[in-house]
Amino acid sequence: MREDRVDEERLASGGLVGTFMDSRPALLRYLKLRGAAADEADDILQEVYLKLSSDGIGPVAEPRAYLYRMATNHFLGFRRSAGRRTRREEDWVEAHSGEEREIDEQPSAETRLIAREQLAILQRVLDGLPDRTRAIFRRFRIDGEPQRRIADDIGISISAVEKHLTRAYEAISAAKLRLDGDRSDPRHLRGERGRHGI
């Protein structure tokens, strides 16, 4: 009974601020889990602290739950404000630019170059396949012919057509793995750095 009275007195004498200070690291983690960036979470908790310090909030039965609700409300308000600010800025740009903003849907020069290089590599892979495998692959994947028609035209079984297609897919997959490996191999970066003395 005496412990309850001590808690009531602590809360009545600004104990909510003390509970906030004790709970601040947990509240910070909570806000980050909700999607707040570190500096955004700090700003929100600063607002909560200022509100607790200045409003003279009376005794609260569940102080931690109250603080979490308060942090959540400030977080949602912060997000709504940010959304409104973004919309205002977009509207201002649209109103003052004199024309509608266009989005350039063309790939960048770098993306086009990489795509051309990859296409050339894949073309070399296909050119390296046996003639029959290459012809079956082109007819099926590029021309869209059904496997049965290809099999009938060439005079082989459908399972033979599937084997040729599997061989082509495996060659393409191996080339793709090499391409992906070249881009992400950290040894290339270390090798370059070491070679230039950086």
mmCIF file of N, CA and C in Angstrom, residues 110-181:
data_model
loop_
_atom_site.group_PDB
_atom_site.id
_atom_site.type_symbol
_atom_site.label_atom_id
_atom_site.label_comp_id
_atom_site.label_asym_id
_atom_site.label_seq_id
_atom_site.Cartn_x
_atom_site.Cartn_y
_atom_site.Cartn_z
ATOM 1 N N GLU A 110 24.288 5.205 -69.141
ATOM 2 C CA GLU A 110 24.997 4.096 -68.508
ATOM 3 C C GLU A 110 24.171 2.814 -68.576
ATOM 4 N N THR A 111 22.870 2.918 -68.293
ATOM 5 C CA THR A 111 21.990 1.747 -68.341
ATOM 6 C C THR A 111 21.929 1.190 -69.755
ATOM 7 N N ARG A 112 21.830 2.074 -70.755
ATOM 8 C CA ARG A 112 21.794 1.605 -72.160
ATOM 9 C C ARG A 112 23.095 0.910 -72.535
ATOM 10 N N LEU A 113 24.222 1.469 -72.091
ATOM 11 C CA LEU A 113 25.518 0.870 -72.400
ATOM 12 C C LEU A 113 25.645 -0.514 -71.776
ATOM 13 N N ILE A 114 25.252 -0.638 -70.510
ATOM 14 C CA ILE A 114 25.319 -1.937 -69.828
ATOM 15 C C ILE A 114 24.414 -2.934 -70.528
ATOM 16 N N ALA A 115 23.212 -2.502 -70.908
ATOM 17 C CA ALA A 115 22.275 -3.401 -71.592
ATOM 18 C C ALA A 115 22.843 -3.861 -72.928
ATOM 19 N N ARG A 116 23.482 -2.942 -73.680
ATOM 20 C CA ARG A 116 24.084 -3.332 -74.967
ATOM 21 C C ARG A 116 25.213 -4.331 -74.763
ATOM 22 N N GLU A 117 26.045 -4.089 -73.732
ATOM 23 C CA GLU A 117 27.146 -5.018 -73.450
ATOM 24 C C GLU A 117 26.610 -6.404 -73.083
ATOM 25 N N GLN A 118 25.574 -6.433 -72.243
ATOM 26 C CA GLN A 118 25.003 -7.712 -71.831
ATOM 27 C C GLN A 118 24.360 -8.420 -73.015
ATOM 28 N N LEU A 119 23.691 -7.660 -73.863
ATOM 29 C CA LEU A 119 23.085 -8.244 -75.053
ATOM 30 C C LEU A 119 24.144 -8.829 -75.974
ATOM 31 N N ALA A 120 25.267 -8.130 -76.135
ATOM 32 C CA ALA A 120 26.353 -8.643 -76.979
ATOM 33 C C ALA A 120 26.918 -9.938 -76.400
ATOM 34 N N ILE A 121 27.061 -9.994 -75.082
ATOM 35 C CA ILE A 121 27.568 -11.215 -74.439
ATOM 36 C C ILE A 121 26.597 -12.363 -74.651
ATOM 37 N N LEU A 122 25.311 -12.098 -74.451
ATOM 38 C CA LEU A 122 24.310 -13.145 -74.656
ATOM 39 C C LEU A 122 24.255 -13.585 -76.116
ATOM 40 N N GLN A 123 24.437 -12.639 -77.025
ATOM 41 C CA GLN A 123 24.452 -13.003 -78.449
ATOM 42 C C GLN A 123 25.630 -13.922 -78.743
ATOM 43 N N ARG A 124 26.800 -13.648 -78.139
ATOM 44 C CA ARG A 124 27.954 -14.530 -78.334
ATOM 45 C C ARG A 124 27.692 -15.915 -77.756
ATOM 46 N N VAL A 125 26.997 -15.952 -76.617
ATOM 47 C CA VAL A 125 26.655 -17.247 -76.009
ATOM 48 C C VAL A 125 25.754 -18.023 -76.961
ATOM 49 N N LEU A 126 24.735 -17.357 -77.494
ATOM 50 C CA LEU A 126 23.827 -18.039 -78.422
ATOM 51 C C LEU A 126 24.546 -18.466 -79.697
ATOM 52 N N ASP A 127 25.446 -17.608 -80.190
ATOM 53 C CA ASP A 127 26.199 -17.963 -81.396
ATOM 54 C C ASP A 127 27.116 -19.154 -81.164
ATOM 55 N N GLY A 128 27.524 -19.361 -79.899
ATOM 56 C CA GLY A 128 28.400 -20.482 -79.572
ATOM 57 C C GLY A 128 27.666 -21.805 -79.410
ATOM 58 N N LEU A 129 26.336 -21.777 -79.422
ATOM 59 C CA LEU A 129 25.559 -23.012 -79.293
ATOM 60 C C LEU A 129 25.579 -23.787 -80.606
ATOM 61 N N PRO A 130 25.362 -25.098 -80.559
ATOM 62 C CA PRO A 130 25.221 -25.868 -81.802
ATOM 63 C C PRO A 130 24.067 -25.293 -82.640
ATOM 64 N N ASP A 131 24.180 -25.440 -83.952
ATOM 65 C CA ASP A 131 23.204 -24.836 -84.863
ATOM 66 C C ASP A 131 21.769 -25.232 -84.540
ATOM 67 N N ARG A 132 21.538 -26.517 -84.294
ATOM 68 C CA ARG A 132 20.180 -26.985 -84.041
ATOM 69 C C ARG A 132 19.642 -26.387 -82.726
ATOM 70 N N THR A 133 20.468 -26.362 -81.692
ATOM 71 C CA THR A 133 20.050 -25.797 -80.402
ATOM 72 C C THR A 133 19.712 -24.323 -80.573
ATOM 73 N N ARG A 134 20.566 -23.607 -81.297
ATOM 74 C CA ARG A 134 20.341 -22.178 -81.519
ATOM 75 C C ARG A 134 19.044 -21.950 -82.299
ATOM 76 N N ALA A 135 18.807 -22.738 -83.330
ATOM 77 C CA ALA A 135 17.602 -22.588 -84.152
ATOM 78 C C ALA A 135 16.343 -22.888 -83.334
ATOM 79 N N ILE A 136 16.383 -23.937 -82.531
ATOM 80 C CA ILE A 136 15.225 -24.288 -81.701
ATOM 81 C C ILE A 136 14.959 -23.185 -80.687
ATOM 82 N N PHE A 137 16.003 -22.672 -80.065
ATOM 83 C CA PHE A 137 15.848 -21.607 -79.079
ATOM 84 C C PHE A 137 15.216 -20.372 -79.726
ATOM 85 N N ARG A 138 15.721 -19.966 -80.879
ATOM 86 C CA ARG A 138 15.189 -18.778 -81.555
ATOM 87 C C ARG A 138 13.717 -18.974 -81.937
ATOM 88 N N ARG A 139 13.402 -20.146 -82.476
ATOM 89 C CA ARG A 139 12.023 -20.382 -82.899
ATOM 90 C C ARG A 139 11.064 -20.372 -81.702
ATOM 91 N N PHE A 140 11.512 -20.956 -80.589
ATOM 92 C CA PHE A 140 10.636 -21.051 -79.431
ATOM 93 C C PHE A 140 10.557 -19.726 -78.668
ATOM 94 N N ARG A 141 11.715 -19.136 -78.303
ATOM 95 C CA ARG A 141 11.734 -17.955 -77.439
ATOM 96 C C ARG A 141 11.496 -16.645 -78.196
ATOM 97 N N ILE A 142 11.985 -16.555 -79.423
ATOM 98 C CA ILE A 142 11.878 -15.277 -80.137
ATOM 99 C C ILE A 142 10.656 -15.265 -81.057
ATOM 100 N N ASP A 143 10.477 -16.349 -81.829
ATOM 101 C CA ASP A 143 9.351 -16.404 -82.761
ATOM 102 C C ASP A 143 8.067 -16.877 -82.089
ATOM 103 N N GLY A 144 8.175 -17.497 -80.927
ATOM 104 C CA GLY A 144 6.996 -17.930 -80.189
ATOM 105 C C GLY A 144 6.316 -19.171 -80.738
ATOM 106 N N GLU A 145 7.053 -19.987 -81.474
ATOM 107 C CA GLU A 145 6.446 -21.207 -82.024
ATOM 108 C C GLU A 145 6.287 -22.259 -80.930
ATOM 109 N N PRO A 146 5.219 -23.059 -80.997
ATOM 110 C CA PRO A 146 5.047 -24.123 -80.006
ATOM 111 C C PRO A 146 6.088 -25.234 -80.201
ATOM 112 N N GLN A 147 6.430 -25.885 -79.107
ATOM 113 C CA GLN A 147 7.443 -26.942 -79.167
ATOM 114 C C GLN A 147 7.021 -28.072 -80.107
ATOM 115 N N ARG A 148 5.726 -28.418 -80.130
ATOM 116 C CA ARG A 148 5.274 -29.516 -80.990
ATOM 117 C C ARG A 148 5.542 -29.215 -82.458
ATOM 118 N N ARG A 149 5.265 -27.972 -82.902
ATOM 119 C CA ARG A 149 5.500 -27.616 -84.311
ATOM 120 C C ARG A 149 6.989 -27.689 -84.635
ATOM 121 N N ILE A 150 7.822 -27.188 -83.715
ATOM 122 C CA ILE A 150 9.275 -27.246 -83.938
ATOM 123 C C ILE A 150 9.712 -28.704 -84.068
ATOM 124 N N ALA A 151 9.219 -29.544 -83.139
ATOM 125 C CA ALA A 151 9.591 -30.968 -83.165
ATOM 126 C C ALA A 151 9.158 -31.609 -84.470
ATOM 127 N N ASP A 152 7.927 -31.333 -84.936
ATOM 128 C CA ASP A 152 7.429 -31.916 -86.187
ATOM 129 C C ASP A 152 8.239 -31.439 -87.384
ATOM 130 N N ASP A 153 8.565 -30.132 -87.435
ATOM 131 C CA ASP A 153 9.328 -29.582 -88.572
ATOM 132 C C ASP A 153 10.718 -30.205 -88.675
ATOM 133 N N ILE A 154 11.366 -30.358 -87.519
ATOM 134 C CA ILE A 154 12.747 -30.860 -87.528
ATOM 135 C C ILE A 154 12.775 -32.380 -87.585
ATOM 136 N N GLY A 155 11.699 -33.020 -87.131
ATOM 137 C CA GLY A 155 11.645 -34.471 -87.135
ATOM 138 C C GLY A 155 12.256 -35.086 -85.875
ATOM 139 N N ILE A 156 12.061 -34.405 -84.713
ATOM 140 C CA ILE A 156 12.554 -34.953 -83.447
ATOM 141 C C ILE A 156 11.406 -34.943 -82.439
ATOM 142 N N SER A 157 11.613 -35.559 -81.296
ATOM 143 C CA SER A 157 10.561 -35.610 -80.270
ATOM 144 C C SER A 157 10.518 -34.293 -79.501
ATOM 145 N N ILE A 158 9.384 -34.103 -78.808
ATOM 146 C CA ILE A 158 9.239 -32.893 -77.982
ATOM 147 C C ILE A 158 10.276 -32.901 -76.870
ATOM 148 N N SER A 159 10.569 -34.080 -76.303
ATOM 149 C CA SER A 159 11.567 -34.130 -75.230
ATOM 150 C C SER A 159 12.949 -33.739 -75.757
ATOM 151 N N ALA A 160 13.229 -34.036 -77.016
ATOM 152 C CA ALA A 160 14.508 -33.613 -77.605
ATOM 153 C C ALA A 160 14.536 -32.085 -77.745
ATOM 154 N N VAL A 161 13.405 -31.510 -78.137
ATOM 155 C CA VAL A 161 13.312 -30.040 -78.222
ATOM 156 C C VAL A 161 13.561 -29.439 -76.838
ATOM 157 N N GLU A 162 12.951 -30.035 -75.809
ATOM 158 C CA GLU A 162 13.137 -29.539 -74.444
ATOM 159 C C GLU A 162 14.593 -29.646 -74.003
ATOM 160 N N LYS A 163 15.289 -30.713 -74.424
ATOM 161 C CA LYS A 163 16.705 -30.862 -74.073
ATOM 162 C C LYS A 163 17.541 -29.763 -74.723
ATOM 163 N N HIS A 164 17.236 -29.446 -75.981
ATOM 164 C CA HIS A 164 17.959 -28.359 -76.662
ATOM 165 C C HIS A 164 17.695 -27.021 -75.952
ATOM 166 N N LEU A 165 16.440 -26.789 -75.573
ATOM 167 C CA LEU A 165 16.107 -25.550 -74.872
ATOM 168 C C LEU A 165 16.810 -25.476 -73.518
ATOM 169 N N THR A 166 16.863 -26.623 -72.822
ATOM 170 C CA THR A 166 17.551 -26.668 -71.530
ATOM 171 C C THR A 166 19.023 -26.332 -71.699
ATOM 172 N N ARG A 167 19.654 -26.860 -72.743
ATOM 173 C CA ARG A 167 21.063 -26.567 -73.008
ATOM 174 C C ARG A 167 21.259 -25.053 -73.240
ATOM 175 N N ALA A 168 20.349 -24.446 -73.991
ATOM 176 C CA ALA A 168 20.454 -23.008 -74.253
ATOM 177 C C ALA A 168 20.255 -22.209 -72.967
ATOM 178 N N TYR A 169 19.250 -22.595 -72.162
ATOM 179 C CA TYR A 169 18.994 -21.888 -70.908
ATOM 180 C C TYR A 169 20.183 -22.000 -69.958
ATOM 181 N N GLU A 170 20.796 -23.176 -69.912
ATOM 182 C CA GLU A 170 21.952 -23.356 -69.024
ATOM 183 C C GLU A 170 23.114 -22.469 -69.460
ATOM 184 N N ALA A 171 23.337 -22.358 -70.760
ATOM 185 C CA ALA A 171 24.412 -21.499 -71.264
ATOM 186 C C ALA A 171 24.132 -20.036 -70.918
ATOM 187 N N ILE A 172 22.875 -19.616 -71.072
ATOM 188 C CA ILE A 172 22.501 -18.229 -70.752
ATOM 189 C C ILE A 172 22.634 -17.978 -69.253
ATOM 190 N N SER A 173 22.194 -18.953 -68.438
ATOM 191 C CA SER A 173 22.303 -18.800 -66.982
ATOM 192 C C SER A 173 23.758 -18.685 -66.550
ATOM 193 N N ALA A 174 24.626 -19.501 -67.134
ATOM 194 C CA ALA A 174 26.048 -19.439 -66.789
ATOM 195 C C ALA A 174 26.628 -18.071 -67.153
ATOM 196 N N ALA A 175 26.225 -17.550 -68.319
ATOM 197 C CA ALA A 175 26.710 -16.221 -68.728
ATOM 198 C C ALA A 175 26.184 -15.150 -67.779
ATOM 199 N N LYS A 176 24.922 -15.269 -67.365
ATOM 200 C CA LYS A 176 24.351 -14.295 -66.439
ATOM 201 C C LYS A 176 25.069 -14.343 -65.094
ATOM 202 N N LEU A 177 25.382 -15.531 -64.609
ATOM 203 C CA LEU A 177 26.128 -15.644 -63.350
ATOM 204 C C LEU A 177 27.491 -14.977 -63.458
ATOM 205 N N ARG A 178 28.152 -15.166 -64.605
ATOM 206 C CA ARG A 178 29.455 -14.511 -64.802
ATOM 207 C C ARG A 178 29.290 -12.992 -64.819
ATOM 208 N N LEU A 179 28.241 -12.505 -65.486
ATOM 209 C CA LEU A 179 27.997 -11.056 -65.523
ATOM 210 C C LEU A 179 27.744 -10.507 -64.122
ATOM 211 N N ASP A 180 26.882 -11.181 -63.366
ATOM 212 C CA ASP A 180 26.579 -10.730 -62.013
ATOM 213 C C ASP A 180 27.810 -10.807 -61.123
ATOM 214 N N GLY A 181 28.615 -11.840 -61.293
ATOM 215 C CA GLY A 181 29.830 -12.007 -60.493
ATOM 216 C C GLY A 181 30.848 -10.930 -60.784
#
